[in-house]
Coordinates of C-alpha atoms in Angstrom, one line a residue:
M1 CA 210.4 121.0 -8.3
N2 CA 211.8 122.2 -11.5
V3 CA 213.0 125.6 -12.2
R4 CA 210.1 126.3 -14.7
V5 CA 207.6 125.6 -11.7
L6 CA 209.7 127.7 -9.4
R7 CA 209.8 130.3 -11.4
I8 CA 206.2 130.6 -11.9
E9 CA 205.3 130.1 -8.5
L10 CA 207.8 133.1 -7.6
K11 CA 205.4 135.2 -9.8
R12 CA 202.0 134.2 -8.5
S13 CA 203.0 134.2 -4.6
V14 CA 203.8 136.1 -2.3
A15 CA 207.5 134.6 -1.6
P16 CA 209.2 137.5 -3.2
W17 CA 207.4 140.0 -1.3
A18 CA 208.0 138.3 2.1
G19 CA 211.7 138.4 1.2
A20 CA 212.0 142.1 0.4
V21 CA 210.1 143.0 3.6
V22 CA 212.1 140.8 5.6
L23 CA 215.4 142.4 4.4
T24 CA 214.3 146.0 4.3
T25 CA 213.1 146.0 7.9
A26 CA 216.2 144.2 9.2
L27 CA 218.3 146.6 7.5
A28 CA 216.1 149.5 8.8
F29 CA 216.1 148.8 12.4
L30 CA 220.1 147.8 12.3
Y31 CA 220.9 151.4 10.4
L32 CA 217.9 153.7 11.6
I33 CA 217.2 152.9 15.2
P34 CA 220.0 153.7 17.5
G35 CA 221.0 151.1 19.9
S36 CA 224.3 148.9 21.1
W37 CA 224.7 147.5 18.0
W38 CA 226.3 150.5 16.6
T39 CA 229.0 151.1 19.3
S40 CA 231.7 149.8 20.9
T41 CA 233.6 146.2 20.1
T42 CA 229.8 144.6 19.9
A43 CA 228.6 146.8 17.2
W44 CA 227.2 144.6 14.1
T45 CA 230.0 145.5 11.8
A46 CA 232.8 145.0 13.9
Q47 CA 233.2 141.2 14.6
W48 CA 231.9 138.6 12.5
T49 CA 230.4 136.7 15.9
S50 CA 228.8 139.9 16.6
M51 CA 227.1 140.7 13.5
A52 CA 226.2 136.7 13.4
L53 CA 224.5 137.6 17.0
W54 CA 223.2 140.8 16.1
T55 CA 221.1 139.5 12.9
R56 CA 219.7 137.2 15.1
S57 CA 218.2 139.2 17.5
V58 CA 216.4 141.3 15.1
L59 CA 214.4 138.0 14.8
F60 CA 211.9 138.9 17.8
Y61 CA 210.1 140.3 14.7
L62 CA 211.2 138.9 11.6
W63 CA 210.3 135.7 12.8
P64 CA 206.5 136.6 13.4
L65 CA 206.8 138.5 10.5
A66 CA 207.8 135.2 7.9
V67 CA 204.9 133.3 10.2
G68 CA 202.3 135.9 9.0
L69 CA 203.6 136.2 5.7
G70 CA 203.4 132.4 5.4
A71 CA 199.9 132.0 6.7
L72 CA 198.8 134.6 3.8
Q73 CA 200.3 132.5 1.2
G74 CA 198.9 129.2 2.9
L75 CA 195.3 131.0 2.1
R76 CA 196.0 131.2 -1.3
D77 CA 193.9 128.5 -2.5
H78 CA 191.2 129.1 -0.4
R79 CA 190.7 132.3 -1.6
S80 CA 191.0 131.8 -4.9
K81 CA 188.4 129.1 -4.6
M82 CA 190.4 126.4 -6.3
S83 CA 190.7 124.1 -3.0
E84 CA 188.6 121.0 -4.5
L85 CA 189.7 121.9 -7.9
L86 CA 193.6 121.1 -6.9
T87 CA 192.4 118.1 -4.7
S88 CA 190.8 116.6 -8.2
T89 CA 193.9 116.7 -10.1
P90 CA 196.6 113.5 -10.0
R91 CA 199.5 115.3 -9.0
P92 CA 200.4 114.8 -5.4
A93 CA 199.7 117.2 -2.9
R94 CA 203.0 116.7 -1.2
H95 CA 204.4 118.1 -5.1
R96 CA 202.2 121.2 -4.7
A97 CA 203.1 121.8 -0.7
A98 CA 206.9 121.5 -2.1
T99 CA 206.6 124.3 -4.4
L100 CA 205.2 126.4 -2.0
A101 CA 207.0 126.1 0.6
G102 CA 210.2 126.0 -1.6
A103 CA 209.3 129.2 -3.3
T104 CA 209.4 131.3 0.1
A105 CA 211.9 129.0 1.8
I106 CA 214.4 130.5 -0.9
T107 CA 213.5 134.3 -1.1
L108 CA 213.5 134.0 3.0
A109 CA 216.5 132.4 2.7
S110 CA 218.2 134.7 0.3
A111 CA 216.7 137.9 2.2
F112 CA 218.8 136.7 5.2
A113 CA 222.1 135.8 3.7
L114 CA 221.6 139.2 2.1
L115 CA 221.4 141.0 5.7
V116 CA 224.4 139.0 6.6
L117 CA 226.3 139.7 3.9
V118 CA 225.8 143.7 4.4
G119 CA 227.1 143.1 7.8
A120 CA 229.9 140.6 6.4
V121 CA 231.6 143.3 3.7
Q122 CA 231.8 145.8 6.6
V123 CA 233.0 143.3 9.0
V124 CA 236.2 142.7 6.6
A125 CA 236.9 146.5 6.6
N126 CA 237.4 146.2 10.7
T127 CA 238.7 143.5 11.8
E128 CA 241.7 141.3 11.0
Y129 CA 240.6 138.4 12.8
T130 CA 238.8 135.6 10.5
H131 CA 237.0 132.7 11.9
L132 CA 233.7 130.3 10.5
G133 CA 232.8 130.1 14.1
W134 CA 229.8 132.4 13.4
L135 CA 228.2 130.5 10.9
P136 CA 226.2 128.3 12.9
I137 CA 224.4 130.9 14.0
S138 CA 223.3 132.7 10.9
L139 CA 222.8 129.4 9.4
V140 CA 220.3 128.7 11.9
G141 CA 218.7 132.1 12.0
A142 CA 218.2 131.3 8.1
L143 CA 216.6 128.0 8.8
S144 CA 214.1 130.0 11.8
L145 CA 212.7 132.0 8.9
V146 CA 212.3 129.4 6.6
A147 CA 210.4 126.9 9.3
G148 CA 208.5 130.1 10.2
A149 CA 207.2 130.5 7.4
V150 CA 206.2 126.8 6.3
L151 CA 204.2 126.6 9.7
G152 CA 202.9 129.5 8.9
M153 CA 201.6 127.9 5.7
G154 CA 200.4 125.2 7.5
A155 CA 198.6 127.0 9.7
G156 CA 196.7 129.0 7.1
R157 CA 196.0 126.2 4.9
A158 CA 194.4 124.0 8.5
L159 CA 192.5 127.5 9.5
P160 CA 191.6 129.0 6.1
S161 CA 190.4 132.5 7.7
V162 CA 191.3 136.2 7.1
L163 CA 191.9 136.4 10.8
T164 CA 195.0 133.3 10.5
P165 CA 197.5 135.2 8.8
P166 CA 197.5 138.4 11.7
A167 CA 196.5 136.2 14.7
L168 CA 199.3 133.9 13.8
A169 CA 201.8 136.8 13.5
M170 CA 200.8 138.3 17.0
G171 CA 200.8 135.0 18.5
A172 CA 204.1 134.5 17.3
F173 CA 205.6 137.7 18.7
V174 CA 204.5 137.4 22.0
F175 CA 206.0 134.0 22.2
T176 CA 209.5 135.8 21.1
V177 CA 209.2 138.8 23.8
L178 CA 207.8 135.9 26.5
L179 CA 211.0 134.0 25.8
Q180 CA 213.3 136.9 25.9
T181 CA 211.6 138.3 29.2
S182 CA 209.5 136.3 31.5
L183 CA 209.0 132.5 30.3
G184 CA 213.0 132.5 29.1
R185 CA 214.6 133.9 32.4
T186 CA 215.3 132.7 35.6
E187 CA 215.8 135.4 38.7
T188 CA 218.8 135.5 40.4
T189 CA 220.9 136.9 43.2
T190 CA 224.8 138.2 43.0
A191 CA 227.3 137.7 45.4
T192 CA 226.9 141.4 45.8
G193 CA 223.2 141.0 46.9
L194 CA 221.9 142.7 43.7
P195 CA 219.0 141.2 42.0
S196 CA 219.7 139.7 38.1
T197 CA 218.2 137.3 35.9
E198 CA 219.8 134.8 33.5
P199 CA 218.4 133.1 30.4
N200 CA 216.9 129.4 31.0
R201 CA 216.7 126.2 28.6
V202 CA 213.2 127.5 27.0
S203 CA 214.9 130.5 25.8
L204 CA 216.8 128.8 23.6
L205 CA 213.1 127.8 22.0
S206 CA 212.8 131.8 20.4
P207 CA 214.7 132.0 17.2
A208 CA 216.1 135.7 18.3
V209 CA 219.2 135.6 21.0
Q210 CA 219.7 137.9 23.6
E211 CA 221.8 141.2 23.4
V212 CA 225.0 140.5 22.6
R213 CA 227.4 141.9 26.0
D214 CA 230.7 140.7 25.0
A215 CA 232.6 140.2 21.5
L216 CA 233.9 137.1 22.9
V217 CA 231.0 135.4 23.5
T218 CA 228.9 133.1 21.3
L219 CA 226.6 130.2 21.5
S220 CA 227.6 126.7 22.4
A221 CA 227.3 123.5 20.1
S222 CA 224.6 122.0 21.8
V223 CA 222.5 125.2 21.4
H224 CA 223.2 125.3 17.7
V225 CA 222.1 121.3 18.0
G226 CA 219.1 121.7 20.5
Q227 CA 217.5 124.3 18.2
T228 CA 217.8 122.7 14.7
I229 CA 216.1 119.6 15.9
W230 CA 213.1 122.3 17.2
L231 CA 213.2 124.2 13.7
L232 CA 213.1 121.2 11.5
A233 CA 210.2 119.6 13.6
M234 CA 208.2 122.8 13.3
A235 CA 209.3 122.8 9.5
A236 CA 207.9 119.5 9.5
T237 CA 204.4 120.2 11.4
G238 CA 204.1 122.9 8.6
F239 CA 204.4 120.9 5.9
A240 CA 202.6 117.7 7.1
L241 CA 199.4 120.6 7.5
L242 CA 200.1 121.6 4.2
V243 CA 199.3 118.1 2.7
A244 CA 196.9 117.1 5.7
A245 CA 193.2 116.8 3.5
T246 CA 191.0 115.6 7.1
P247 CA 191.0 116.4 10.4
R248 CA 192.7 113.6 12.2
A249 CA 195.4 114.1 9.7
R250 CA 195.8 117.6 10.7
L251 CA 196.3 116.3 14.6
L252 CA 198.8 114.0 13.6
A253 CA 200.4 117.0 11.9
L254 CA 201.2 118.1 15.2
T255 CA 203.7 115.1 16.4
P256 CA 206.6 116.6 15.2
V257 CA 206.6 119.9 16.8
L258 CA 205.3 118.7 20.1
A259 CA 208.1 115.7 19.7
G260 CA 211.0 118.5 18.5
A261 CA 210.0 120.7 21.3
A262 CA 210.8 117.6 24.0
L263 CA 214.1 116.4 22.2
A264 CA 215.2 119.8 21.9
L265 CA 214.6 120.8 25.8
L266 CA 216.8 117.4 26.2
V267 CA 219.7 118.6 24.0
L268 CA 219.7 122.2 25.1
P269 CA 222.0 122.9 28.1
S270 CA 220.5 123.7 31.5
D271 CA 223.4 126.1 32.5
P272 CA 223.2 129.5 31.3
R273 CA 227.2 129.3 31.5
R274 CA 226.9 126.0 28.6
M275 CA 224.7 128.5 26.9
Y276 CA 226.7 131.8 25.8
V277 CA 230.2 130.5 26.1
V278 CA 233.7 132.1 25.6
D279 CA 235.2 131.5 22.0
E280 CA 238.4 130.4 23.0
A281 CA 240.4 131.3 19.8
A282 CA 238.9 134.7 19.9
A283 CA 240.3 134.8 23.4
E284 CA 243.7 133.7 22.6
L285 CA 246.1 136.5 23.2
V286 CA 248.2 138.4 20.9
C287 CA 251.1 140.3 22.4
D288 CA 253.9 142.5 21.7
G289 CA 256.4 142.2 25.3
P290 CA 254.1 142.6 28.0
V291 CA 251.4 144.1 26.6
C292 CA 248.6 141.8 25.4
V293 CA 245.3 141.7 23.4
T294 CA 242.9 139.0 22.2
K295 CA 242.9 137.9 18.9
T296 CA 239.3 139.8 18.3
Q297 CA 241.2 142.8 18.9
Q298 CA 245.1 142.4 17.5
A299 CA 244.5 145.1 14.9
R300 CA 244.7 147.7 17.9
L301 CA 248.0 145.9 19.6
A302 CA 250.1 148.6 17.6
D303 CA 248.3 151.6 19.0
L304 CA 248.3 150.3 22.3
A305 CA 251.9 148.9 22.9
G306 CA 253.7 151.6 23.4
P307 CA 251.0 153.4 26.2
G308 CA 251.1 150.2 27.6
K309 CA 254.5 149.8 28.1
E310 CA 255.3 153.3 28.6
A311 CA 252.6 152.8 31.8
L312 CA 254.4 150.3 33.2
R313 CA 257.5 151.9 33.4
L314 CA 256.0 154.9 35.4
L315 CA 253.9 152.7 37.8
H316 CA 257.5 150.3 38.3
G317 CA 258.9 154.2 39.5
A318 CA 256.1 155.0 41.7
L319 CA 255.6 151.5 42.8
G320 CA 258.6 149.8 43.2
S321 CA 258.1 145.8 43.9
Q322 CA 254.6 146.5 44.4
V323 CA 254.7 147.3 40.3
P324 CA 251.8 145.1 37.7
V325 CA 254.3 143.6 34.8
S326 CA 251.9 143.5 32.0
V327 CA 249.1 144.6 30.1
R328 CA 246.6 142.4 29.4
E329 CA 243.2 142.7 27.6
N330 CA 240.6 141.0 30.2
A331 CA 239.1 137.8 28.4
A332 CA 237.2 136.8 31.2
V333 CA 233.5 137.2 30.9
L334 CA 231.6 137.3 34.1
P335 CA 227.5 137.3 34.6
E336 CA 225.9 140.6 34.5
G337 CA 225.8 142.3 38.2
S338 CA 228.7 140.4 39.3
T339 CA 231.8 142.0 40.6
P340 CA 234.4 142.0 38.8
Q341 CA 237.9 139.9 39.9
W342 CA 241.5 142.2 39.5
S343 CA 244.9 141.1 39.4
R344 CA 247.6 143.0 41.6
T345 CA 250.1 141.8 38.9
T346 CA 248.3 142.8 35.3
V347 CA 246.4 145.7 34.6
L348 CA 243.3 144.5 32.8
F349 CA 241.6 146.3 30.5
D350 CA 238.5 146.1 28.5
F351 CA 238.0 148.5 24.9
D352 CA 234.4 149.4 25.7
D353 CA 235.2 150.7 28.9
D354 CA 234.7 154.5 29.3
L355 CA 238.1 155.0 30.4
I356 CA 239.7 153.3 27.6
A357 CA 237.9 154.2 24.5
A358 CA 237.9 157.5 25.1
A359 CA 241.7 158.0 24.9
K360 CA 244.8 157.9 22.7
G361 CA 248.4 158.3 22.9
E362 CA 249.0 159.9 25.9
E363 CA 245.7 159.8 27.7
L364 CA 245.6 155.9 27.1
T365 CA 249.2 156.0 29.3
R366 CA 247.2 157.8 31.7
A367 CA 243.9 155.9 31.3
L368 CA 246.2 152.1 31.7
I369 CA 247.7 153.8 34.7
A370 CA 244.4 154.2 36.5
K371 CA 243.1 150.9 35.3
G372 CA 246.1 149.8 37.0
L373 CA 245.8 151.5 40.2
V374 CA 242.0 151.7 40.8
P375 CA 240.3 149.0 37.8
G376 CA 236.7 150.0 39.4
C377 CA 234.6 148.2 41.3
T378 CA 231.1 148.7 39.6
P379 CA 229.2 145.6 38.6
V380 CA 229.4 144.0 35.6
G381 CA 227.0 145.1 32.9
W382 CA 226.4 148.6 35.5
S383 CA 227.5 151.9 35.2
G384 CA 228.2 155.0 37.3
F385 CA 230.5 157.8 38.0
G386 CA 231.7 158.1 41.9
S387 CA 234.8 157.2 44.6
D388 CA 236.3 155.0 42.4
E389 CA 237.0 157.5 39.3
F390 CA 237.9 160.1 42.4
A391 CA 240.4 157.8 43.3
Q392 CA 241.6 157.1 40.1
T393 CA 242.3 160.7 39.0
V394 CA 244.1 161.5 42.5
A395 CA 246.3 158.3 42.0
V396 CA 247.1 159.1 38.3
G397 CA 248.3 162.7 39.0
W398 CA 250.4 161.2 41.8
V399 CA 252.1 158.8 39.4
L400 CA 252.9 161.9 36.7
G401 CA 252.9 164.6 39.0
D402 CA 249.8 166.3 37.4
L403 CA 246.2 166.7 38.5
R404 CA 243.9 166.6 36.0
P405 CA 240.6 165.3 35.1
L406 CA 240.8 162.0 32.9
P407 CA 239.7 161.5 29.4
S408 CA 236.7 159.6 30.2
T409 CA 235.1 162.6 32.6
P410 CA 232.2 164.4 31.6
A411 CA 232.8 167.8 31.1
S412 CA 229.6 168.4 32.8
L413 CA 231.2 166.7 36.2
R414 CA 234.9 168.0 35.7
R415 CA 234.4 171.4 38.2
E416 CA 232.8 168.5 41.0
V417 CA 235.8 166.1 40.2
N418 CA 238.2 169.0 40.6
A419 CA 236.6 170.1 43.9
K420 CA 237.0 166.6 45.6
T421 CA 240.1 165.6 44.1
R422 CA 242.7 168.5 44.5
P423 CA 242.3 168.5 48.5
V424 CA 242.7 165.0 48.8
W425 CA 246.0 165.0 46.2
K426 CA 247.3 168.0 48.0
K427 CA 247.3 166.3 50.8
L428 CA 248.7 163.1 49.6
K429 CA 251.9 165.0 48.3
A430 CA 252.1 167.0 51.5
L431 CA 252.8 163.7 53.8
P432 CA 256.6 161.9 53.9
R433 CA 257.2 159.3 51.2
A434 CA 256.6 156.2 53.3
E435 CA 253.0 157.3 54.0
Q436 CA 252.3 158.3 50.5
L437 CA 253.0 154.4 49.6
S438 CA 251.3 153.4 52.2
R439 CA 248.0 154.6 51.7
I440 CA 248.6 154.1 47.8
N441 CA 248.8 150.4 49.1
A442 CA 246.2 150.5 51.0
M443 CA 244.0 152.3 48.2
R444 CA 244.9 149.7 46.0
T445 CA 244.1 146.6 48.3
A446 CA 240.8 148.5 48.4
A447 CA 240.5 148.9 45.0
L448 CA 241.7 144.9 43.7
S449 CA 239.5 143.3 46.5
C450 CA 236.6 145.6 46.0
K451 CA 235.8 145.3 49.6
G452 CA 236.6 149.2 50.2
D453 CA 236.6 152.4 49.6
A454 CA 239.8 153.7 47.4
F455 CA 238.8 157.1 48.0
D456 CA 238.9 156.9 51.6
A457 CA 242.1 154.8 51.9
L458 CA 243.6 157.7 50.1
N459 CA 242.2 160.3 52.4
G460 CA 243.5 158.4 55.4
G461 CA 240.0 156.7 56.1
A462 CA 239.7 152.5 56.9
S463 CA 238.8 150.2 54.3
R464 CA 235.0 148.9 54.5

C-alpha cells in the first residue's frame, strides 16, 4: 500500500470522519461532563498513569463507535454495487482489504494519539514525576479502536445490510457495559461485612478499564499481554472476513477471535490484586526529614514539610513517649469497602482525603495532628461524617488549646459539630492531666484499631 493509494482511500472513505468523531466526542466527554476525572490526584491531567487510564475508560463508548463506523465502511462496495466488479479484477482481495483497513486504522490510532497528547501536555505542567509505564496502557487503547473498526468492516462485508452498523454498534456497547458490570464483576463481602464487587478475568476482555481510584494503581504486564492477544485476534478475524468470498471461508474467519479469546483468558490474571497493581516506582518515598510523600506527589513535599514537622513537634509535646515519629503519604491500596489500616508511630495521610485537601499552611498542621490522633475508620472508597470527625475536632483542640472546626467541616454542619464537641472538650480539659492522657490514649487505641468509638472514648465511654 503506497502513499498515493492511501491518500485516495482517505478521500473516498469514512475513515477521516471516524477519527474526527472519536477525538471530538472523547474530548467533549472529558471536558464538558463533570466527573471524578476532573478532581483530586487521580484527575486525567494530574499524572501520567491516571491520564492513560482515564482515556482508556472512555472506550466504553468509543469502541462501539469504532465498530459501527467500521461496519459502515465495510458496506461501501455493497452500497455502490461494485462487489462483482472488484472480484473480477486481478488485484488480490487482501490488497484491497489492507488499503481499506489501513486507512481507518491510521485515522483512529491518530485520533486516540491526539487525545492522549492533549492530556499529556497538561500532565507535564502538573507533575514532576515522569515515566513510560503509562505507554502500554495507551498503546493497547489505540489497538482496541483499530481492532474494533477492522472487525466491524469484516462484519459489514459479510452481512451487507443497512441494519448491520447500528446493530453492531449497539451490540458492542452492550458488550462493554456488561463486562464492566454484571459479567465482569464478582460479588464479595469485606471483613466488615459490607457487600462489594471485584473485577474478574472476563472484565479484562473489555477495551475499557474501571474508574481510576488511586494514582498509584496501574495495569499489570500480564493484562497488557492478554489484551494484546485478544485484540490482535479480533483484528485478524475482521481482516479474514474482509477477504472471505464464501460462507465456509467466513465461518473459518471466526477461528482467530475464538482462539484469541481462549488464549487471552489463559494469560489474563484471575486474582484482582494481579490485575490492578501498585506501581512500585511511583510509590517510592521522597523525604524531607521525617516527612515523606510518594514520587507522584514529590512537587508537594516543599509545602508539606514545614506543617508536617510542626505537627510532629506539637504531638510530641502533648503525647510524650506515645508520639508518632514520622509523617508519610499512605501508599497502601486496599480493596474498596475494606477497613483502613493505620500505624501508631507514623501519621499516614492521603492527599485526596477531604481533611488534607482542604488545608494549607497552619490549617494543614491542624489536619495532620487530626490524622495522627484519629485517622478515620470510614471503609475504603466510602464517605461520611460522624463520630470520627467529632473526635478529631476535640483531639486537635486538646493539643492546641483552641477548639474550632477543622477545615474540611462543611459550613452547614459547623453549628452541629460545635454543639457536640464543645461540652466534651470542656469536660476533658477539666480533668487532671493524667486522666486527660488516659482518655486520649483510649481514643487513639479505638481510632487506630477501628474497633471502637473514638468519640465515646473521649467522653469516658467504653470502646466497643
